[in-house]
């Protein structure tokens, strides 16, 4: 009787000891408990032969799915339902994309409604990482694209001009590329069209900068201030750009600073709202003769819909 009591007392002391050792080994680095792996491998050798049959028996008693298998016809109908649901969602997404393109084209037409211009949405198939300096666009002379056609995104955001045209593709040079040269622009002071001219030159960081016109040259008070956030639009009184490109958005003023070359004047730093050399689709604004004015806006969505997968 005394021996049984002593055995029970020893076991009761081993339980707290085992718990304490488990806690200690939990917080010890792995290298101090790596020797215990031998016992784990021994246990796997003993348990392995019966583990497979036991698992199969358990899955038989309690299967993963508690539902009875559906008849073959029901399964086929469910698969067809899933396929048509996917097709429906794809068509709805394509519909939304085309609606956005139509909205952008309408905004582009509203900018210069009196000028005959045809707009053509086309995907960009390579960027300056593939061909230095220019965007390759999947639209060429077969679709009526001409040299100096203007490329935009979002209807009114200027991207650049077409510099070369092939039968099926054309090359657009973004205005933020140094090779594009300077562009005459205007910082818009209000919604009535009052602004200060500036000659913007591309930099190396995707911005354009240049000297700002003195307010007195426009008959404005000297305390007129240009501030960050003001919209800058293409002015171009020199005729280097098509007339339909005037007042397209170049970007926003991000900084106003003193001009080191002209101490009495200021210069502005302008940044487009997106990376012009990384756009996936552009709208080409193709000038039309007066007799073709009825085609303005025509053929705008067909090319985009047919080439929707040709972006980056």
mmCIF file of C-alpha atoms in Angstrom:
data_model
loop_
_atom_site.group_PDB
_atom_site.id
_atom_site.type_symbol
_atom_site.label_atom_id
_atom_site.label_comp_id
_atom_site.label_asym_id
_atom_site.label_seq_id
_atom_site.Cartn_x
_atom_site.Cartn_y
_atom_site.Cartn_z
ATOM 1 C CA UNK A 1 0.000 0.000 0.000
ATOM 2 C CA UNK A 2 2.846 2.348 0.877
ATOM 3 C CA UNK A 3 4.612 1.429 -2.404
ATOM 4 C CA UNK A 4 1.503 2.328 -4.457
ATOM 5 C CA UNK A 5 1.242 5.694 -2.685
ATOM 6 C CA UNK A 6 4.907 6.411 -3.381
ATOM 7 C CA UNK A 7 4.460 5.574 -7.109
ATOM 8 C CA UNK A 8 1.424 7.852 -7.373
ATOM 9 C CA UNK A 9 3.278 10.653 -5.607
ATOM 10 C CA UNK A 10 6.261 10.302 -8.037
ATOM 11 C CA UNK A 11 3.956 10.445 -11.063
ATOM 12 C CA UNK A 12 2.207 13.528 -9.752
ATOM 13 C CA UNK A 13 5.612 15.245 -9.459
ATOM 14 C CA UNK A 14 6.614 14.249 -13.018
ATOM 15 C CA UNK A 15 3.631 15.993 -14.635
ATOM 16 C CA UNK A 16 4.601 19.537 -13.528
ATOM 17 C CA UNK A 17 8.228 18.762 -14.410
ATOM 18 C CA UNK A 18 7.250 17.684 -17.934
ATOM 19 C CA UNK A 19 5.164 20.849 -18.397
ATOM 20 C CA UNK A 20 8.044 23.016 -17.178
ATOM 21 C CA UNK A 21 10.496 21.303 -19.561
ATOM 22 C CA UNK A 22 8.072 21.770 -22.492
ATOM 23 C CA UNK A 23 7.779 25.490 -21.736
ATOM 24 C CA UNK A 24 11.569 25.840 -21.457
ATOM 25 C CA UNK A 25 12.208 24.045 -24.779
ATOM 26 C CA UNK A 26 9.539 26.208 -26.432
ATOM 27 C CA UNK A 27 11.553 29.375 -25.826
ATOM 28 C CA UNK A 28 15.006 27.884 -26.361
ATOM 29 C CA UNK A 29 16.744 28.323 -29.745
ATOM 30 C CA UNK A 30 16.186 25.406 -32.122
ATOM 31 C CA UNK A 31 19.816 24.332 -32.017
ATOM 32 C CA UNK A 32 19.422 23.381 -28.300
ATOM 33 C CA UNK A 33 16.446 21.101 -28.962
ATOM 34 C CA UNK A 34 17.552 19.583 -32.258
ATOM 35 C CA UNK A 35 18.522 16.321 -30.525
ATOM 36 C CA UNK A 36 14.806 15.702 -29.857
ATOM 37 C CA UNK A 37 14.285 15.176 -33.606
ATOM 38 C CA UNK A 38 15.644 11.643 -33.206
ATOM 39 C CA UNK A 39 12.710 10.749 -30.946
ATOM 40 C CA UNK A 40 10.273 12.303 -33.441
ATOM 41 C CA UNK A 41 11.739 10.240 -36.294
ATOM 42 C CA UNK A 42 11.479 7.096 -34.147
ATOM 43 C CA UNK A 43 7.819 7.864 -33.477
ATOM 44 C CA UNK A 44 7.180 8.335 -37.213
ATOM 45 C CA UNK A 45 8.734 4.907 -37.924
ATOM 46 C CA UNK A 46 6.374 3.309 -35.414
ATOM 47 C CA UNK A 47 3.234 5.236 -36.427
ATOM 48 C CA UNK A 48 3.813 5.426 -40.206
ATOM 49 C CA UNK A 49 2.632 1.892 -41.185
ATOM 50 C CA UNK A 50 -0.784 2.360 -39.551
ATOM 51 C CA UNK A 51 -1.254 6.069 -40.279
ATOM 52 C CA UNK A 52 -2.430 5.494 -43.874
ATOM 53 C CA UNK A 53 -5.164 2.911 -43.098
ATOM 54 C CA UNK A 54 -6.368 5.000 -40.147
ATOM 55 C CA UNK A 55 -6.639 8.124 -42.326
ATOM 56 C CA UNK A 56 -8.607 6.220 -44.981
ATOM 57 C CA UNK A 57 -10.915 4.800 -42.317
ATOM 58 C CA UNK A 58 -11.459 8.294 -40.878
ATOM 59 C CA UNK A 59 -12.289 9.783 -44.303
ATOM 60 C CA UNK A 60 -14.780 6.961 -44.877
ATOM 61 C CA UNK A 61 -16.549 7.648 -41.597
ATOM 62 C CA UNK A 62 -16.431 11.444 -41.946
ATOM 63 C CA UNK A 63 -15.950 12.509 -45.595
ATOM 64 C CA UNK A 64 -14.801 16.020 -46.504
ATOM 65 C CA UNK A 65 -18.132 16.822 -48.147
ATOM 66 C CA UNK A 66 -21.273 15.904 -46.273
ATOM 67 C CA UNK A 67 -23.412 16.484 -49.392
ATOM 68 C CA UNK A 68 -24.289 13.481 -51.563
ATOM 69 C CA UNK A 69 -22.740 13.636 -55.038
ATOM 70 C CA UNK A 70 -24.860 15.557 -57.555
ATOM 71 C CA UNK A 71 -26.251 13.743 -60.598
ATOM 72 C CA UNK A 72 -24.173 14.128 -63.774
ATOM 73 C CA UNK A 73 -26.798 16.354 -65.437
ATOM 74 C CA UNK A 74 -26.851 18.737 -62.475
ATOM 75 C CA UNK A 75 -23.048 18.956 -62.454
ATOM 76 C CA UNK A 76 -22.992 19.738 -66.181
ATOM 77 C CA UNK A 77 -25.612 22.474 -65.774
ATOM 78 C CA UNK A 78 -23.683 23.997 -62.869
ATOM 79 C CA UNK A 79 -20.501 24.060 -64.952
ATOM 80 C CA UNK A 80 -22.335 25.760 -67.824
ATOM 81 C CA UNK A 81 -23.803 28.269 -65.382
ATOM 82 C CA UNK A 82 -20.318 29.131 -64.101
ATOM 83 C CA UNK A 83 -18.999 29.524 -67.666
ATOM 84 C CA UNK A 84 -21.822 31.863 -68.715
ATOM 85 C CA UNK A 85 -21.491 33.868 -65.513
ATOM 86 C CA UNK A 86 -17.797 34.420 -66.310
ATOM 87 C CA UNK A 87 -18.639 35.447 -69.892
ATOM 88 C CA UNK A 88 -21.290 37.854 -68.607
ATOM 89 C CA UNK A 89 -18.832 39.526 -66.237
ATOM 90 C CA UNK A 90 -16.248 39.807 -69.029
ATOM 91 C CA UNK A 91 -18.785 41.455 -71.370
ATOM 92 C CA UNK A 92 -19.933 43.838 -68.646
ATOM 93 C CA UNK A 93 -16.318 44.835 -67.980
ATOM 94 C CA UNK A 94 -15.746 45.409 -71.723
ATOM 95 C CA UNK A 95 -18.947 47.463 -71.885
ATOM 96 C CA UNK A 96 -17.753 49.690 -69.051
ATOM 97 C CA UNK A 97 -14.395 50.131 -70.772
ATOM 98 C CA UNK A 98 -16.015 51.199 -74.054
ATOM 99 C CA UNK A 99 -18.315 53.597 -72.208
ATOM 100 C CA UNK A 100 -15.256 55.230 -70.636
ATOM 101 C CA UNK A 101 -13.661 55.583 -74.088
ATOM 102 C CA UNK A 102 -16.837 57.207 -75.468
ATOM 103 C CA UNK A 103 -16.893 59.652 -72.562
ATOM 104 C CA UNK A 104 -13.243 60.563 -73.172
ATOM 105 C CA UNK A 105 -13.846 61.084 -76.900
ATOM 106 C CA UNK A 106 -16.792 63.350 -76.170
ATOM 107 C CA UNK A 107 -14.647 65.438 -73.826
ATOM 108 C CA UNK A 108 -12.008 65.758 -76.551
ATOM 109 C CA UNK A 109 -14.573 66.945 -79.113
ATOM 110 C CA UNK A 110 -16.072 69.470 -76.678
ATOM 111 C CA UNK A 111 -12.660 71.128 -76.264
ATOM 112 C CA UNK A 112 -12.595 72.454 -79.868
ATOM 113 C CA UNK A 113 -16.061 71.733 -81.282
ATOM 114 C CA UNK A 114 -15.592 73.909 -84.382
ATOM 115 C CA UNK A 115 -12.429 72.184 -85.587
ATOM 116 C CA UNK A 116 -12.881 69.044 -87.704
ATOM 117 C CA UNK A 117 -10.913 66.291 -86.034
ATOM 118 C CA UNK A 118 -11.346 62.518 -86.054
ATOM 119 C CA UNK A 119 -10.511 60.650 -82.867
ATOM 120 C CA UNK A 120 -9.142 57.137 -82.899
ATOM 121 C CA UNK A 121 -8.551 55.072 -79.749
ATOM 122 C CA UNK A 122 -5.598 52.695 -80.095
ATOM 123 C CA UNK A 123 -3.484 50.537 -77.753
ATOM 124 C CA UNK A 124 0.190 51.161 -77.016
ATOM 125 C CA UNK A 125 2.150 48.038 -77.920
ATOM 126 C CA UNK A 126 5.602 49.125 -76.742
ATOM 127 C CA UNK A 127 7.034 51.796 -74.492
ATOM 128 C CA UNK A 128 10.372 53.659 -74.371
ATOM 129 C CA UNK A 129 11.898 50.726 -72.510
ATOM 130 C CA UNK A 130 11.654 48.845 -75.816
ATOM 131 C CA UNK A 131 12.235 51.689 -78.267
ATOM 132 C CA UNK A 132 14.129 54.686 -76.892
ATOM 133 C CA UNK A 133 12.028 57.793 -76.504
ATOM 134 C CA UNK A 134 8.799 56.864 -78.303
ATOM 135 C CA UNK A 135 5.561 54.953 -77.821
ATOM 136 C CA UNK A 136 4.606 52.467 -80.514
ATOM 137 C CA UNK A 137 0.851 52.639 -81.130
ATOM 138 C CA UNK A 138 -1.163 50.041 -83.038
ATOM 139 C CA UNK A 139 -2.710 52.397 -85.603
ATOM 140 C CA UNK A 140 -1.147 53.516 -88.871
ATOM 141 C CA UNK A 141 -1.780 54.979 -92.303
ATOM 142 C CA UNK A 142 -4.341 52.273 -93.085
ATOM 143 C CA UNK A 143 -6.557 53.884 -90.458
ATOM 144 C CA UNK A 144 -5.796 57.415 -91.626
ATOM 145 C CA UNK A 145 -3.165 58.325 -89.040
ATOM 146 C CA UNK A 146 -0.981 61.228 -90.169
ATOM 147 C CA UNK A 147 2.337 62.633 -89.050
ATOM 148 C CA UNK A 148 1.862 65.319 -86.350
ATOM 149 C CA UNK A 149 -1.441 63.796 -85.229
ATOM 150 C CA UNK A 150 -1.825 64.488 -81.525
ATOM 151 C CA UNK A 151 -2.064 61.723 -78.923
ATOM 152 C CA UNK A 152 -4.069 62.237 -75.727
ATOM 153 C CA UNK A 153 -5.408 60.226 -72.798
ATOM 154 C CA UNK A 154 -8.570 60.868 -70.788
ATOM 155 C CA UNK A 155 -9.881 62.961 -73.650
ATOM 156 C CA UNK A 156 -7.869 66.143 -73.014
ATOM 157 C CA UNK A 157 -4.553 65.140 -71.392
ATOM 158 C CA UNK A 158 -1.768 65.748 -73.913
ATOM 159 C CA UNK A 159 0.667 62.860 -74.444
ATOM 160 C CA UNK A 160 2.628 63.873 -77.536
ATOM 161 C CA UNK A 161 2.766 63.956 -81.331
ATOM 162 C CA UNK A 162 3.064 61.279 -84.009
ATOM 163 C CA UNK A 163 6.583 61.460 -85.449
ATOM 164 C CA UNK A 164 6.475 58.472 -87.835
ATOM 165 C CA UNK A 165 3.679 56.548 -89.486
ATOM 166 C CA UNK A 166 3.738 53.004 -90.844
ATOM 167 C CA UNK A 167 0.937 51.008 -92.458
ATOM 168 C CA UNK A 168 -0.203 49.415 -89.193
ATOM 169 C CA UNK A 169 1.639 51.361 -86.453
ATOM 170 C CA UNK A 170 2.787 54.852 -85.602
ATOM 171 C CA UNK A 171 5.321 56.342 -83.202
ATOM 172 C CA UNK A 172 4.367 58.954 -80.626
ATOM 173 C CA UNK A 173 7.003 61.115 -78.912
ATOM 174 C CA UNK A 174 5.817 62.198 -75.430
ATOM 175 C CA UNK A 175 6.122 65.897 -74.589
ATOM 176 C CA UNK A 176 8.116 64.952 -71.469
ATOM 177 C CA UNK A 177 10.933 63.531 -73.610
ATOM 178 C CA UNK A 178 13.877 65.872 -74.166
ATOM 179 C CA UNK A 179 13.787 65.184 -77.895
ATOM 180 C CA UNK A 180 10.311 66.734 -78.064
ATOM 181 C CA UNK A 181 11.724 70.223 -77.477
ATOM 182 C CA UNK A 182 10.001 73.187 -75.860
ATOM 183 C CA UNK A 183 6.268 73.850 -76.064
ATOM 184 C CA UNK A 184 4.367 77.107 -75.671
ATOM 185 C CA UNK A 185 1.916 76.766 -72.817
ATOM 186 C CA UNK A 186 -0.271 78.849 -70.553
ATOM 187 C CA UNK A 187 -0.905 78.691 -66.811
ATOM 188 C CA UNK A 188 -4.660 79.108 -66.371
ATOM 189 C CA UNK A 189 -5.441 81.699 -63.695
ATOM 190 C CA UNK A 190 -9.227 81.280 -63.899
ATOM 191 C CA UNK A 191 -11.974 79.476 -65.780
ATOM 192 C CA UNK A 192 -12.478 82.409 -68.144
ATOM 193 C CA UNK A 193 -9.276 81.632 -70.036
ATOM 194 C CA UNK A 194 -7.031 84.292 -68.450
ATOM 195 C CA UNK A 195 -3.501 83.013 -68.022
ATOM 196 C CA UNK A 196 0.218 83.630 -68.184
ATOM 197 C CA UNK A 197 2.306 82.170 -70.997
ATOM 198 C CA UNK A 198 5.343 80.007 -70.352
ATOM 199 C CA UNK A 199 7.794 78.184 -72.601
ATOM 200 C CA UNK A 200 8.200 74.702 -71.095
ATOM 201 C CA UNK A 201 11.222 72.487 -71.677
ATOM 202 C CA UNK A 202 11.263 68.780 -70.739
ATOM 203 C CA UNK A 203 13.538 67.685 -67.891
ATOM 204 C CA UNK A 204 14.950 64.313 -66.880
ATOM 205 C CA UNK A 205 12.348 63.511 -64.224
ATOM 206 C CA UNK A 206 9.104 63.610 -66.214
ATOM 207 C CA UNK A 207 8.496 67.321 -65.581
ATOM 208 C CA UNK A 208 8.612 70.401 -67.794
ATOM 209 C CA UNK A 209 9.846 73.794 -66.658
ATOM 210 C CA UNK A 210 10.361 77.261 -68.050
ATOM 211 C CA UNK A 211 10.134 81.027 -67.481
ATOM 212 C CA UNK A 212 6.770 82.575 -66.675
ATOM 213 C CA UNK A 213 5.367 85.592 -68.494
ATOM 214 C CA UNK A 214 5.370 88.858 -66.539
ATOM 215 C CA UNK A 215 1.782 89.772 -65.514
ATOM 216 C CA UNK A 216 2.252 93.327 -66.817
ATOM 217 C CA UNK A 217 2.635 91.950 -70.347
ATOM 218 C CA UNK A 218 -0.945 90.703 -70.141
ATOM 219 C CA UNK A 219 -2.230 93.862 -68.488
ATOM 220 C CA UNK A 220 -2.661 92.059 -65.180
ATOM 221 C CA UNK A 221 -1.850 93.507 -61.740
ATOM 222 C CA UNK A 222 1.685 92.760 -60.470
ATOM 223 C CA UNK A 223 0.377 90.895 -57.408
ATOM 224 C CA UNK A 224 -1.077 88.069 -59.530
ATOM 225 C CA UNK A 225 0.362 84.834 -58.227
ATOM 226 C CA UNK A 226 0.828 81.450 -59.825
ATOM 227 C CA UNK A 227 0.381 78.670 -57.285
ATOM 228 C CA UNK A 228 0.890 74.889 -57.256
ATOM 229 C CA UNK A 229 -2.148 73.000 -58.527
ATOM 230 C CA UNK A 230 -2.989 75.423 -61.333
ATOM 231 C CA UNK A 231 -3.705 73.767 -64.685
ATOM 232 C CA UNK A 232 -1.317 74.333 -67.594
ATOM 233 C CA UNK A 233 -2.630 74.066 -71.169
ATOM 234 C CA UNK A 234 -1.014 74.001 -74.584
ATOM 235 C CA UNK A 235 -1.012 77.483 -76.153
ATOM 236 C CA UNK A 236 1.226 77.256 -79.248
ATOM 237 C CA UNK A 237 0.838 80.496 -81.159
ATOM 238 C CA UNK A 238 3.700 79.436 -83.449
ATOM 239 C CA UNK A 239 1.621 76.907 -85.380
ATOM 240 C CA UNK A 240 3.982 74.016 -84.607
ATOM 241 C CA UNK A 241 1.017 71.976 -83.343
ATOM 242 C CA UNK A 242 -2.321 71.363 -85.089
ATOM 243 C CA UNK A 243 -5.001 73.882 -84.198
ATOM 244 C CA UNK A 244 -7.077 71.092 -82.644
ATOM 245 C CA UNK A 245 -4.343 70.603 -80.019
ATOM 246 C CA UNK A 246 -4.676 74.056 -78.479
ATOM 247 C CA UNK A 247 -5.842 74.169 -74.876
ATOM 248 C CA UNK A 248 -5.124 70.478 -74.285
ATOM 249 C CA UNK A 249 -3.900 69.887 -70.736
ATOM 250 C CA UNK A 250 -0.119 69.688 -70.310
ATOM 251 C CA UNK A 251 -0.138 69.173 -66.544
ATOM 252 C CA UNK A 252 -0.289 71.013 -63.223
ATOM 253 C CA UNK A 253 2.073 73.461 -61.590
ATOM 254 C CA UNK A 254 4.033 71.677 -58.872
ATOM 255 C CA UNK A 255 6.516 74.420 -58.020
ATOM 256 C CA UNK A 256 7.145 78.130 -58.615
ATOM 257 C CA UNK A 257 10.708 79.399 -58.192
ATOM 258 C CA UNK A 258 12.958 82.283 -59.111
ATOM 259 C CA UNK A 259 14.449 82.095 -62.585
ATOM 260 C CA UNK A 260 18.268 82.008 -62.235
ATOM 261 C CA UNK A 261 18.699 83.383 -65.769
ATOM 262 C CA UNK A 262 16.196 86.241 -65.302
ATOM 263 C CA UNK A 263 16.243 87.464 -61.677
ATOM 264 C CA UNK A 264 13.104 89.586 -62.068
ATOM 265 C CA UNK A 265 11.036 86.684 -63.378
ATOM 266 C CA UNK A 266 9.805 83.388 -62.049
ATOM 267 C CA UNK A 267 9.800 79.934 -63.579
ATOM 268 C CA UNK A 268 7.286 77.153 -63.150
ATOM 269 C CA UNK A 269 7.763 73.404 -62.891
ATOM 270 C CA UNK A 270 4.888 71.426 -64.423
ATOM 271 C CA UNK A 271 4.136 67.732 -64.056
ATOM 272 C CA UNK A 272 1.544 65.692 -66.005
ATOM 273 C CA UNK A 273 -0.844 63.701 -63.792
ATOM 274 C CA UNK A 274 0.572 60.383 -65.055
ATOM 275 C CA UNK A 275 3.696 58.893 -66.625
ATOM 276 C CA UNK A 276 3.242 59.710 -70.295
ATOM 277 C CA UNK A 277 5.827 57.104 -71.322
ATOM 278 C CA UNK A 278 3.893 54.327 -69.549
ATOM 279 C CA UNK A 279 0.335 54.750 -70.832
ATOM 280 C CA UNK A 280 -1.346 51.625 -72.210
ATOM 281 C CA UNK A 281 -3.786 53.304 -74.603
ATOM 282 C CA UNK A 282 -4.032 56.679 -76.351
ATOM 283 C CA UNK A 283 -6.572 58.549 -78.431
ATOM 284 C CA UNK A 284 -5.166 59.945 -81.671
ATOM 285 C CA UNK A 285 -6.651 63.291 -82.754
ATOM 286 C CA UNK A 286 -6.371 63.275 -86.568
ATOM 287 C CA UNK A 287 -7.037 66.625 -88.296
ATOM 288 C CA UNK A 288 -9.682 66.472 -91.027
ATOM 289 C CA UNK A 289 -10.369 68.637 -94.053
ATOM 290 C CA UNK A 290 -13.517 70.753 -93.943
ATOM 291 C CA UNK A 291 -15.290 68.309 -96.249
ATOM 292 C CA UNK A 292 -14.648 65.496 -93.780
ATOM 293 C CA UNK A 293 -16.112 67.329 -90.790
ATOM 294 C CA UNK A 294 -19.018 64.910 -90.713
ATOM 295 C CA UNK A 295 -16.569 62.148 -89.817
ATOM 296 C CA UNK A 296 -15.499 63.893 -86.630
ATOM 297 C CA UNK A 297 -15.444 61.341 -83.842
ATOM 298 C CA UNK A 298 -16.073 58.491 -86.275
ATOM 299 C CA UNK A 299 -14.195 55.207 -86.134
ATOM 300 C CA UNK A 300 -13.301 56.056 -82.561
ATOM 301 C CA UNK A 301 -14.296 52.871 -80.835
ATOM 302 C CA UNK A 302 -13.943 50.170 -83.495
ATOM 303 C CA UNK A 303 -10.164 50.015 -83.440
ATOM 304 C CA UNK A 304 -10.080 50.086 -79.672
ATOM 305 C CA UNK A 305 -12.570 47.255 -79.349
ATOM 306 C CA UNK A 306 -10.737 45.134 -81.913
ATOM 307 C CA UNK A 307 -7.342 45.730 -80.307
ATOM 308 C CA UNK A 308 -8.287 45.785 -76.672
ATOM 309 C CA UNK A 309 -5.683 43.196 -75.763
ATOM 310 C CA UNK A 310 -2.767 45.012 -77.333
ATOM 311 C CA UNK A 311 -1.742 47.140 -74.354
ATOM 312 C CA UNK A 312 1.310 46.647 -72.210
#
